[in-house]
PDB file of C-alpha atoms in Angstrom:
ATOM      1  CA  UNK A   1     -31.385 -64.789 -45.023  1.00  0.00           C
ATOM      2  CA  UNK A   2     -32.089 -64.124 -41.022  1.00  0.00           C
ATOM      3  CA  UNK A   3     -28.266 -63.357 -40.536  1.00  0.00           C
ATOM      4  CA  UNK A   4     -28.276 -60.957 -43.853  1.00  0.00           C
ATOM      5  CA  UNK A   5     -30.812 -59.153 -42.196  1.00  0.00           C
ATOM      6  CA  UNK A   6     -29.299 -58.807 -39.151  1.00  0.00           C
ATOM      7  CA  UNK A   7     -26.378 -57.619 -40.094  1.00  0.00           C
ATOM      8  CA  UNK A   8     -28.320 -55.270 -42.089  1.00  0.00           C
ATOM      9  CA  UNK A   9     -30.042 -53.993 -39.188  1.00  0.00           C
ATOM     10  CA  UNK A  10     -26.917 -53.843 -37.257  1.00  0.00           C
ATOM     11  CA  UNK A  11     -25.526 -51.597 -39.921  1.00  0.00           C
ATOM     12  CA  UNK A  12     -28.684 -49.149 -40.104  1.00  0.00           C
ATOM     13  CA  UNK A  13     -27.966 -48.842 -35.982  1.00  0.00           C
ATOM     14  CA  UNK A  14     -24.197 -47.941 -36.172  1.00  0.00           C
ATOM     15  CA  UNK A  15     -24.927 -45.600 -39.306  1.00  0.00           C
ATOM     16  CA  UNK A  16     -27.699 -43.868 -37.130  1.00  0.00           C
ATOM     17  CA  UNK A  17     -24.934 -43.268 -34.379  1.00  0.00           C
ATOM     18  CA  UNK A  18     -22.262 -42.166 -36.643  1.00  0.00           C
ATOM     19  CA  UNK A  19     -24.232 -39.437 -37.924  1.00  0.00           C
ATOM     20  CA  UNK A  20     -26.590 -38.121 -35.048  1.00  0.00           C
ATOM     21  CA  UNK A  21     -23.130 -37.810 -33.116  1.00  0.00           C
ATOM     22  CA  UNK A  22     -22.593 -33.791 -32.512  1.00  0.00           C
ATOM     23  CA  UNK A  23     -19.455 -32.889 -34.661  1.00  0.00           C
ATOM     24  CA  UNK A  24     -15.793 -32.177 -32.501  1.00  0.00           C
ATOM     25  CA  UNK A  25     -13.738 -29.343 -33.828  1.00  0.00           C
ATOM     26  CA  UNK A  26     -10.317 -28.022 -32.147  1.00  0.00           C
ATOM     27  CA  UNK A  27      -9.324 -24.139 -32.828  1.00  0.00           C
ATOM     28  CA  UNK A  28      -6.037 -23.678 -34.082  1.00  0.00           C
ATOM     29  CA  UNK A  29      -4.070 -20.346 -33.572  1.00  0.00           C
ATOM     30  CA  UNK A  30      -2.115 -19.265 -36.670  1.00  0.00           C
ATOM     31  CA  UNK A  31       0.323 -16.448 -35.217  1.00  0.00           C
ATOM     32  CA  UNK A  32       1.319 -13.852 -37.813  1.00  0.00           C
ATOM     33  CA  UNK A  33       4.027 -11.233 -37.495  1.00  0.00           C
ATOM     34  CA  UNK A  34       3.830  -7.937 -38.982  1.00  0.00           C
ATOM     35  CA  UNK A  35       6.642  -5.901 -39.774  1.00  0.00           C
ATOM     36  CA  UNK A  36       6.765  -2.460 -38.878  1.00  0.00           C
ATOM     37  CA  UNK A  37       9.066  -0.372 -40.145  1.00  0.00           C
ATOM     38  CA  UNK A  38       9.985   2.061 -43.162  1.00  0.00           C
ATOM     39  CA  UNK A  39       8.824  -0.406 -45.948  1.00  0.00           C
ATOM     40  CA  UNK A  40       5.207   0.573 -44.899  1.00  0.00           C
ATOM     41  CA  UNK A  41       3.924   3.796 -46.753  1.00  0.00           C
ATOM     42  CA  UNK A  42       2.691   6.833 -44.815  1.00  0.00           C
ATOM     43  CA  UNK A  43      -1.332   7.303 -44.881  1.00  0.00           C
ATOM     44  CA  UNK A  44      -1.233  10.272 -46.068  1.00  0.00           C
ATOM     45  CA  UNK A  45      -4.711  11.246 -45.387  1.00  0.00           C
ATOM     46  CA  UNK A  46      -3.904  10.479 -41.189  1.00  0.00           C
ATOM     47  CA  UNK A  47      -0.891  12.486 -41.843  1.00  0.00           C
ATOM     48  CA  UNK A  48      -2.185  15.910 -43.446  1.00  0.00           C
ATOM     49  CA  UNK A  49      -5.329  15.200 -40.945  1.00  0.00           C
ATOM     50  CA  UNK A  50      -3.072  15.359 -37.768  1.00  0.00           C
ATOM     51  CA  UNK A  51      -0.332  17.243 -39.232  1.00  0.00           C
ATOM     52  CA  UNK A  52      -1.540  21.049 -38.171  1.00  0.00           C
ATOM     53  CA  UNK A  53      -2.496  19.961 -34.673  1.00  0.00           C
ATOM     54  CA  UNK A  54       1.033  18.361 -33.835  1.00  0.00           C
ATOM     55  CA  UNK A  55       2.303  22.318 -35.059  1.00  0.00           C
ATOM     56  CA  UNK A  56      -0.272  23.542 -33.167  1.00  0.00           C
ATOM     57  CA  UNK A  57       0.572  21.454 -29.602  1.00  0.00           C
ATOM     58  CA  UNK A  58       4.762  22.152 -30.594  1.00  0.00           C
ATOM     59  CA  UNK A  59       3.998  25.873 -31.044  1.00  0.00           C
ATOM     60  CA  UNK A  60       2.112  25.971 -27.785  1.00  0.00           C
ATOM     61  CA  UNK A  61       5.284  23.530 -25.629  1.00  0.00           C
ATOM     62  CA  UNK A  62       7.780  26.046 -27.170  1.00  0.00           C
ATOM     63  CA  UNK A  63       6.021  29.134 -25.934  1.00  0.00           C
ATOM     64  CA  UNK A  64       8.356  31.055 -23.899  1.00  0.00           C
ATOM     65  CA  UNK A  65       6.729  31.949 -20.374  1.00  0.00           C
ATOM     66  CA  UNK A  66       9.434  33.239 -18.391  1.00  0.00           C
ATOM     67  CA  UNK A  67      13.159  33.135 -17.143  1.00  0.00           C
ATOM     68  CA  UNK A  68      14.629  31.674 -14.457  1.00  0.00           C
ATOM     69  CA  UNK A  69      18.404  32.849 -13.186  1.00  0.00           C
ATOM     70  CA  UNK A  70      19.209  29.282 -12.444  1.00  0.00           C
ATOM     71  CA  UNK A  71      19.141  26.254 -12.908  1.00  0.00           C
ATOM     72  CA  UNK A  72      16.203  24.775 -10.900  1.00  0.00           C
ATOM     73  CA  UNK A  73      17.360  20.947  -9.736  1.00  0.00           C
ATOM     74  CA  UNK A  74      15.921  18.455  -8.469  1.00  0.00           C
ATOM     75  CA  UNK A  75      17.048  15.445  -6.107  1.00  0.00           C
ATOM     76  CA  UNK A  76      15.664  12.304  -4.308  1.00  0.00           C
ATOM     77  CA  UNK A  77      18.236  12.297  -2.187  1.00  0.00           C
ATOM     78  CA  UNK A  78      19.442  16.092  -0.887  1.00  0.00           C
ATOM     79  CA  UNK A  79      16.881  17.671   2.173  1.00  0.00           C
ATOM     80  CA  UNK A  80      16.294  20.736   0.178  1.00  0.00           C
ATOM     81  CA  UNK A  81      16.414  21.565  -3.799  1.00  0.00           C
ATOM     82  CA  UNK A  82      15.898  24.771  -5.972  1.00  0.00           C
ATOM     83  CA  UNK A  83      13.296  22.746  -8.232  1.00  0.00           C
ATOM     84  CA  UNK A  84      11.130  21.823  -4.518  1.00  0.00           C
ATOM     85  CA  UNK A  85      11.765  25.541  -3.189  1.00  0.00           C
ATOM     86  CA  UNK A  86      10.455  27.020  -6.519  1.00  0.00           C
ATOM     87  CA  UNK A  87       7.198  24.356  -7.160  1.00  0.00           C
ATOM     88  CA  UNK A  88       6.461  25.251  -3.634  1.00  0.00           C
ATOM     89  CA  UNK A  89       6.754  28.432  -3.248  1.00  0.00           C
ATOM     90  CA  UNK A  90       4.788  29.120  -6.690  1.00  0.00           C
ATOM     91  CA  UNK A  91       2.071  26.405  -5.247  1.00  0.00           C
ATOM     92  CA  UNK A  92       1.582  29.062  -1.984  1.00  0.00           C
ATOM     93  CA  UNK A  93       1.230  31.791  -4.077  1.00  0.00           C
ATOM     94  CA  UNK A  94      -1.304  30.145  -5.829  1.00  0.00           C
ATOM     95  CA  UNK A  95      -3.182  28.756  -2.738  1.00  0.00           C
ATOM     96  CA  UNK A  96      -3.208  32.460  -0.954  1.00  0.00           C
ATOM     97  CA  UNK A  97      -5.146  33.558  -4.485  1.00  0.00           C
ATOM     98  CA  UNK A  98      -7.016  31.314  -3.050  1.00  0.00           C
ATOM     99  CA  UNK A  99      -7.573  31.466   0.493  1.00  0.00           C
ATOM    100  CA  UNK A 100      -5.313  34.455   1.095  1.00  0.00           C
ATOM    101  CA  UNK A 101      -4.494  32.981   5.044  1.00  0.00           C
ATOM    102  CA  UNK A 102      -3.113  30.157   3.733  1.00  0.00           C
ATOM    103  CA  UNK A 103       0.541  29.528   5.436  1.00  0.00           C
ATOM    104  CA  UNK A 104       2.714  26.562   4.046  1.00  0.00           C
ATOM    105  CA  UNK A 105       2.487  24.627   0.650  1.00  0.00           C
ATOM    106  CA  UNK A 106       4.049  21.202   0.534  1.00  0.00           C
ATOM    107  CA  UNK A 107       5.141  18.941  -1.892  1.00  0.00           C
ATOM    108  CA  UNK A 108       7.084  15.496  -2.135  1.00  0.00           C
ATOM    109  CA  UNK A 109      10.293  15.238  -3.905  1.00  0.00           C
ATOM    110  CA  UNK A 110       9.202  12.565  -6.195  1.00  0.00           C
ATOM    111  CA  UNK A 111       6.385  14.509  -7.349  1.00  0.00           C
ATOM    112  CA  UNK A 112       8.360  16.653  -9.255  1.00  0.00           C
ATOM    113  CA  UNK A 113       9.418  14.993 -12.240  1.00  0.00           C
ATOM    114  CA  UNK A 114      12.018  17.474 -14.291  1.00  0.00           C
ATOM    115  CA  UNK A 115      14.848  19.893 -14.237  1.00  0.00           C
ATOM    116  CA  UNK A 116      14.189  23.469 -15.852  1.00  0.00           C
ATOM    117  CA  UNK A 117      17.375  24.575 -17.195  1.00  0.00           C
ATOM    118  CA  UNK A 118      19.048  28.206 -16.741  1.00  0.00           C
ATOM    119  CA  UNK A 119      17.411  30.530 -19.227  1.00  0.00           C
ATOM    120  CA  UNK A 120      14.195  30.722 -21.329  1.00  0.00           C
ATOM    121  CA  UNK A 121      11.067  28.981 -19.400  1.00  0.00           C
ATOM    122  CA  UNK A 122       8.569  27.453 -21.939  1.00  0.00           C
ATOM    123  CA  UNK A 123       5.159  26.012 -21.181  1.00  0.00           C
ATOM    124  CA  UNK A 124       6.938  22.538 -21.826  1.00  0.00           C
ATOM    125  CA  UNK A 125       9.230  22.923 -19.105  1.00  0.00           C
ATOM    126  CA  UNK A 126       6.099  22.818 -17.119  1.00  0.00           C
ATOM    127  CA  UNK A 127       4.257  20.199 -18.265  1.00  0.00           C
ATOM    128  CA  UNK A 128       7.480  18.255 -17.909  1.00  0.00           C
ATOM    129  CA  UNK A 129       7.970  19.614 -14.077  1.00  0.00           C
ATOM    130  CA  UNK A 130       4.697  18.607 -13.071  1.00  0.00           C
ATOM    131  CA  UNK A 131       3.456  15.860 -16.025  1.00  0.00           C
ATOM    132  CA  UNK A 132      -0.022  15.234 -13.561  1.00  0.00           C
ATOM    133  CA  UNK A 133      -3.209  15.911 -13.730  1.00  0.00           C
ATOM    134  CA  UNK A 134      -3.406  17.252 -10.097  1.00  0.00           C
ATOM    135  CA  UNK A 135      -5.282  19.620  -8.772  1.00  0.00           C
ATOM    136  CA  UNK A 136      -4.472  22.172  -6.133  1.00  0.00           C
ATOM    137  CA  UNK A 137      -5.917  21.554  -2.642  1.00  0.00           C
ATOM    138  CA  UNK A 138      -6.023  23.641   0.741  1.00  0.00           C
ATOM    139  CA  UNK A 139      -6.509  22.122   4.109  1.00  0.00           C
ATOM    140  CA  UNK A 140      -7.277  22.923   7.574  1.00  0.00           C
ATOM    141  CA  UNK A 141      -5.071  20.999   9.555  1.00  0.00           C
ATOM    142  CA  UNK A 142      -5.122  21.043  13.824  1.00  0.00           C
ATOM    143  CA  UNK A 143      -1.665  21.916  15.422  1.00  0.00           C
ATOM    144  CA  UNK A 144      -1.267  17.758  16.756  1.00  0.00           C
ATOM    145  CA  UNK A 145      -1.761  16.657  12.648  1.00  0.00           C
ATOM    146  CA  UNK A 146       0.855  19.519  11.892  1.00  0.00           C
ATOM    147  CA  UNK A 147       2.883  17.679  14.320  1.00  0.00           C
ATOM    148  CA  UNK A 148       2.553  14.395  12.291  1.00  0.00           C
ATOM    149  CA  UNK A 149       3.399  16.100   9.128  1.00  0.00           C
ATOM    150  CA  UNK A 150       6.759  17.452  10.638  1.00  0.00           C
ATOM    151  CA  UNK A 151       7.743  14.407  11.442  1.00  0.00           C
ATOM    152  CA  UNK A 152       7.150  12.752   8.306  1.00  0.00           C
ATOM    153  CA  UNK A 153       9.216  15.672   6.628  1.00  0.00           C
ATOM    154  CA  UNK A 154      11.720  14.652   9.261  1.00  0.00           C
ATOM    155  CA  UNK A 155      11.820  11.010   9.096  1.00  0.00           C
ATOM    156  CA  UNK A 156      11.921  11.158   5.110  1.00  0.00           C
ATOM    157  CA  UNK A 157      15.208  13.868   5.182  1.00  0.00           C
ATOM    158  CA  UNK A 158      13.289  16.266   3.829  1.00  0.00           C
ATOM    159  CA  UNK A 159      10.129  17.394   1.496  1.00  0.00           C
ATOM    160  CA  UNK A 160       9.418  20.612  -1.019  1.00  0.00           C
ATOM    161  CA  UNK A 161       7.928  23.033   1.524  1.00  0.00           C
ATOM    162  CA  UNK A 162       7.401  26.864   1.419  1.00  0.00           C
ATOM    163  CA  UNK A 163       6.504  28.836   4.441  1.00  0.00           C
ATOM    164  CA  UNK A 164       7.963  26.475   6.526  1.00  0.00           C
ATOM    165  CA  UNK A 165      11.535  26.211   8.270  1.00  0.00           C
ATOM    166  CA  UNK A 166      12.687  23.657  10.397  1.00  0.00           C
ATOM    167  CA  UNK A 167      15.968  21.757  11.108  1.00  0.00           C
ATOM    168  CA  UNK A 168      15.647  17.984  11.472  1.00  0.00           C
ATOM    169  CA  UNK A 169      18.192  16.273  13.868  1.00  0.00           C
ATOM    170  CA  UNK A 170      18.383  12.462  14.541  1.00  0.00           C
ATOM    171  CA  UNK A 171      15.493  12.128  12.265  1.00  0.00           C
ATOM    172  CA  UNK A 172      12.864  14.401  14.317  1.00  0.00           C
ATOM    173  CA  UNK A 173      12.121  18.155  13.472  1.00  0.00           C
ATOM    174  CA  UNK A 174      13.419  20.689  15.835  1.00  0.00           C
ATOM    175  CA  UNK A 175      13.340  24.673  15.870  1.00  0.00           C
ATOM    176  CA  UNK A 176       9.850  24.791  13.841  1.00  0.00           C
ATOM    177  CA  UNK A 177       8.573  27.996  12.289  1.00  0.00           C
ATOM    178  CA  UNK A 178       5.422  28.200  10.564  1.00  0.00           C
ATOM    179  CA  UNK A 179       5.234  31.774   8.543  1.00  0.00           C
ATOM    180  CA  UNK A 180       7.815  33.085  10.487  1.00  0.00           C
ATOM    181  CA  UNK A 181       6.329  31.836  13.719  1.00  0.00           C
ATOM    182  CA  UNK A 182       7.459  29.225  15.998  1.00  0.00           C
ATOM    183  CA  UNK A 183       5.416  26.251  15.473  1.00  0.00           C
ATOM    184  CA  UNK A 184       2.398  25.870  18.026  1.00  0.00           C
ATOM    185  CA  UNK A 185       0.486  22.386  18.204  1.00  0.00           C
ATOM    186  CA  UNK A 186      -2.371  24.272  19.611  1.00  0.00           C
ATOM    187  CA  UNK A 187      -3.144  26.362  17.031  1.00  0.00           C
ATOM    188  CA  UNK A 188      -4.444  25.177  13.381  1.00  0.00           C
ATOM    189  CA  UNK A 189      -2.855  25.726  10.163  1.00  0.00           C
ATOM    190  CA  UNK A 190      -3.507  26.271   6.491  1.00  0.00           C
ATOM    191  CA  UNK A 191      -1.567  24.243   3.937  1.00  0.00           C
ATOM    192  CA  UNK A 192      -1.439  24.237   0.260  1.00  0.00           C
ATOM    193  CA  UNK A 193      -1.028  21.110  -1.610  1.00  0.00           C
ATOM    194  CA  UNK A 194      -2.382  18.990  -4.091  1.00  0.00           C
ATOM    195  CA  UNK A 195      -5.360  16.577  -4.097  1.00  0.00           C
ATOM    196  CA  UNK A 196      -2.942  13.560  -4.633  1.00  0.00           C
ATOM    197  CA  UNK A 197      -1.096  14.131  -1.375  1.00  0.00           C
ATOM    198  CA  UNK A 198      -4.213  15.309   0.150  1.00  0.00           C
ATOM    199  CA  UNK A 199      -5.584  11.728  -0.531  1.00  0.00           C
ATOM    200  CA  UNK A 200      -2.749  10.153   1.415  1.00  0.00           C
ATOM    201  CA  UNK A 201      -0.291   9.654  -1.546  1.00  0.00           C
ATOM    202  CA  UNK A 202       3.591   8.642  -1.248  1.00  0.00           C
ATOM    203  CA  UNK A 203       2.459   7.704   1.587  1.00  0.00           C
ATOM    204  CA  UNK A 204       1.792  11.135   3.151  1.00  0.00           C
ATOM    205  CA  UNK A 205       0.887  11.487   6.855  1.00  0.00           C
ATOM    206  CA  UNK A 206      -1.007  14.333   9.045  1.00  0.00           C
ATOM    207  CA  UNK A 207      -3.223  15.099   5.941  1.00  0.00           C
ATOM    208  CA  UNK A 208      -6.067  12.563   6.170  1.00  0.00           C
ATOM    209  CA  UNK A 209      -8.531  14.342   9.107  1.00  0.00           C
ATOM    210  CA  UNK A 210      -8.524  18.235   8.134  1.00  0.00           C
ATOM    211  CA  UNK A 211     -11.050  19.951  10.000  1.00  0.00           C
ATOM    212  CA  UNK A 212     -11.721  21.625   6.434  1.00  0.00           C
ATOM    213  CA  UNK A 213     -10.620  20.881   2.822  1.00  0.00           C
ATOM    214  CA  UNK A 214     -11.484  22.864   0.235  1.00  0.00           C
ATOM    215  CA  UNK A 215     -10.753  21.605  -3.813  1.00  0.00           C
ATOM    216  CA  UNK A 216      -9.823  24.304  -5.732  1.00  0.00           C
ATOM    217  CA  UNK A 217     -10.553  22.132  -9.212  1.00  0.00           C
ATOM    218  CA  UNK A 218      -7.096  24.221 -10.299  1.00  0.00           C
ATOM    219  CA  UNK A 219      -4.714  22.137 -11.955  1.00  0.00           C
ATOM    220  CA  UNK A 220      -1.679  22.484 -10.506  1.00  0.00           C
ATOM    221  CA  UNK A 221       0.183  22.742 -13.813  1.00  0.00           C
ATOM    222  CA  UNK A 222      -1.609  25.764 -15.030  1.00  0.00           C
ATOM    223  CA  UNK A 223      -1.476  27.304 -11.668  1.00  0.00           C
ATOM    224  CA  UNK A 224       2.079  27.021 -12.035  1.00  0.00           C
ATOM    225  CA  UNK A 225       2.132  28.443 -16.010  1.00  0.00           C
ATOM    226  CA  UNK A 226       0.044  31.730 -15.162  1.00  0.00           C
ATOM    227  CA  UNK A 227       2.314  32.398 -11.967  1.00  0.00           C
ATOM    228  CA  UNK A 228       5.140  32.345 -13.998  1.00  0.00           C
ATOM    229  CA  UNK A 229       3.982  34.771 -16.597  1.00  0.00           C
ATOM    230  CA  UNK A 230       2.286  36.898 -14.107  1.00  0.00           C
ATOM    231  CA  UNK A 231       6.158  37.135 -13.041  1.00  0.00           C
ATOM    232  CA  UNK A 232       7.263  38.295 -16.389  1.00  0.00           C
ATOM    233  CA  UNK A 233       4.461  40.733 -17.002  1.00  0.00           C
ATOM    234  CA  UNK A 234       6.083  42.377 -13.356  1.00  0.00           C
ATOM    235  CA  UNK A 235       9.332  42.346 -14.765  1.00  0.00           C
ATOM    236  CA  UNK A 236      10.746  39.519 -12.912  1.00  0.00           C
ATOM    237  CA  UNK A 237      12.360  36.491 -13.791  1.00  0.00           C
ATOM    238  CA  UNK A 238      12.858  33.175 -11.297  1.00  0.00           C
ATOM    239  CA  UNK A 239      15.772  33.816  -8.959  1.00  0.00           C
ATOM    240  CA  UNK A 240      14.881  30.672  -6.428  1.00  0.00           C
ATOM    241  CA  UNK A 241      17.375  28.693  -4.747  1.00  0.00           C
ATOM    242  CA  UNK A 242      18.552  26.807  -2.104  1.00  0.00           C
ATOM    243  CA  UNK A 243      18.031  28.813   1.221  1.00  0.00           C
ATOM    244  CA  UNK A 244      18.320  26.668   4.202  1.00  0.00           C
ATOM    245  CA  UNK A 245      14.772  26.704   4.712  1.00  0.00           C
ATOM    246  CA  UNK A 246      15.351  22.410   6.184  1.00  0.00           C
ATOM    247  CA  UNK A 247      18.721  21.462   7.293  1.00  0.00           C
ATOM    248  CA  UNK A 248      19.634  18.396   9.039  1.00  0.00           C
ATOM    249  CA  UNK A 249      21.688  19.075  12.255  1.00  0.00           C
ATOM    250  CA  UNK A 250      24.045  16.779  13.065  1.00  0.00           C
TER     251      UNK A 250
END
């Protein structure tokens, strides 16, 4: 009787166990593949919903701004292209609107993203040109940061510039004219660019201590829409290109 009630006792302990024990449970992952193609049906309520905006946005890309004489092209590669000359020489333009003493605009070559074709300019050409969100900046720079600048233009075979011509031989820049002036390191100089390269972007030098900068907040892309139909409202189209304005010397 003693060993039946042991044994019962012993079971009452191991059942107590067994059950007061906190539960184990293991996730499992079940991976399911969705097929997306014609075999799923339109929502046609997204579709009428969106439908008059998308006319609206290709209505407004197809608008016709402007025409250019050229082709305006653009290269990694070459020291000088009509697609730089023309971003940059529409950038001072804008910048003197601004601050009417400004001098030289500058760009980089792989901030300008797309061709514009001979003929017809629409607003998408532009947003395809310059596909950023960045905002035209104008800086005070001293003569010795100038100096930096020109060498960077130098060492990297070339940038987009406009009011700026200078020959670059055995990678420094020599015969340097600033607005049709010979360069002077002792004098300070205003410069149109954007607030990307203003911040130091591909890896810009000579920018980073201006004795002033001032933010315009204007994007460069619209800048660069209303100077081109403030060209066609004067009767002129785009005639830019290529016009020795950085030449390597060998």
């Amino acid at each position: 009787m003693r060993s039946y009630t042991k044994i019962l006792a012993l079971l009452v302990v191991a059942s107590t166990f067994t059950y007061c024990r906190t539960p184990q449970y293991s996730l499992q992952q079940e991976k399911i593949n969705y097929k997306v193609d014609n075999s799923i049906a339109e929502d046609t309520a997204i579709v009428n919903y969106y439908i008059p905006f998308k006319h609206k946005l290709e209505n407004e890309m197809n608008r016709v701004i402007g025409y250019t004489e050229y082709s305006l092209t653009r290269s990694r590669s070459q020291v000088e292209t009509s697609a730089g000359n023309f971003f940059t020489d529409a950038l001072l333009e804008i910048g003197k609107l601004q601050d009417p003493n400004a001098q030289v605009a500058l760009a980089t070559k792989g901030g300008i993203r797309a061709d514009i074709k001979q003929g017809n300019v629409t607003v998408g050409n532009v947003f395809e040109l310059m596909p950023f969100e960045n905002a035209v900046t104008i800086l005070e720079i001293s003569g010795e940061d100038m100096n930096t600048l020109l060498h960077f233009i130098a060492k990297t075979e070339g940038q987009p510039v406009s009011g700026l011509k200078m020959d670059i031989k055995a990678g420094k820049p020599i015969n340097v004219f600033i607005a049709n002036q010979p360069f002077d390191i002792d004098k300070t100089y205003k410069l149109v660019t954007y607030d990307y390269l203003a911040n130091g972007g591909d890896y810009m030098e000579g920018l980073n201590n201006p004795i002033k900068r001032t933010d315009t907040g204007i994007i460069v892309r619209k800048g660069l829409i209303d100077y081109i139909e403030k060209l066609t409202k004067e009767g002129k189209t785009i005639n830019t290109q290529i016009d020795g304005r950085i030449k390597v010397i060998k």
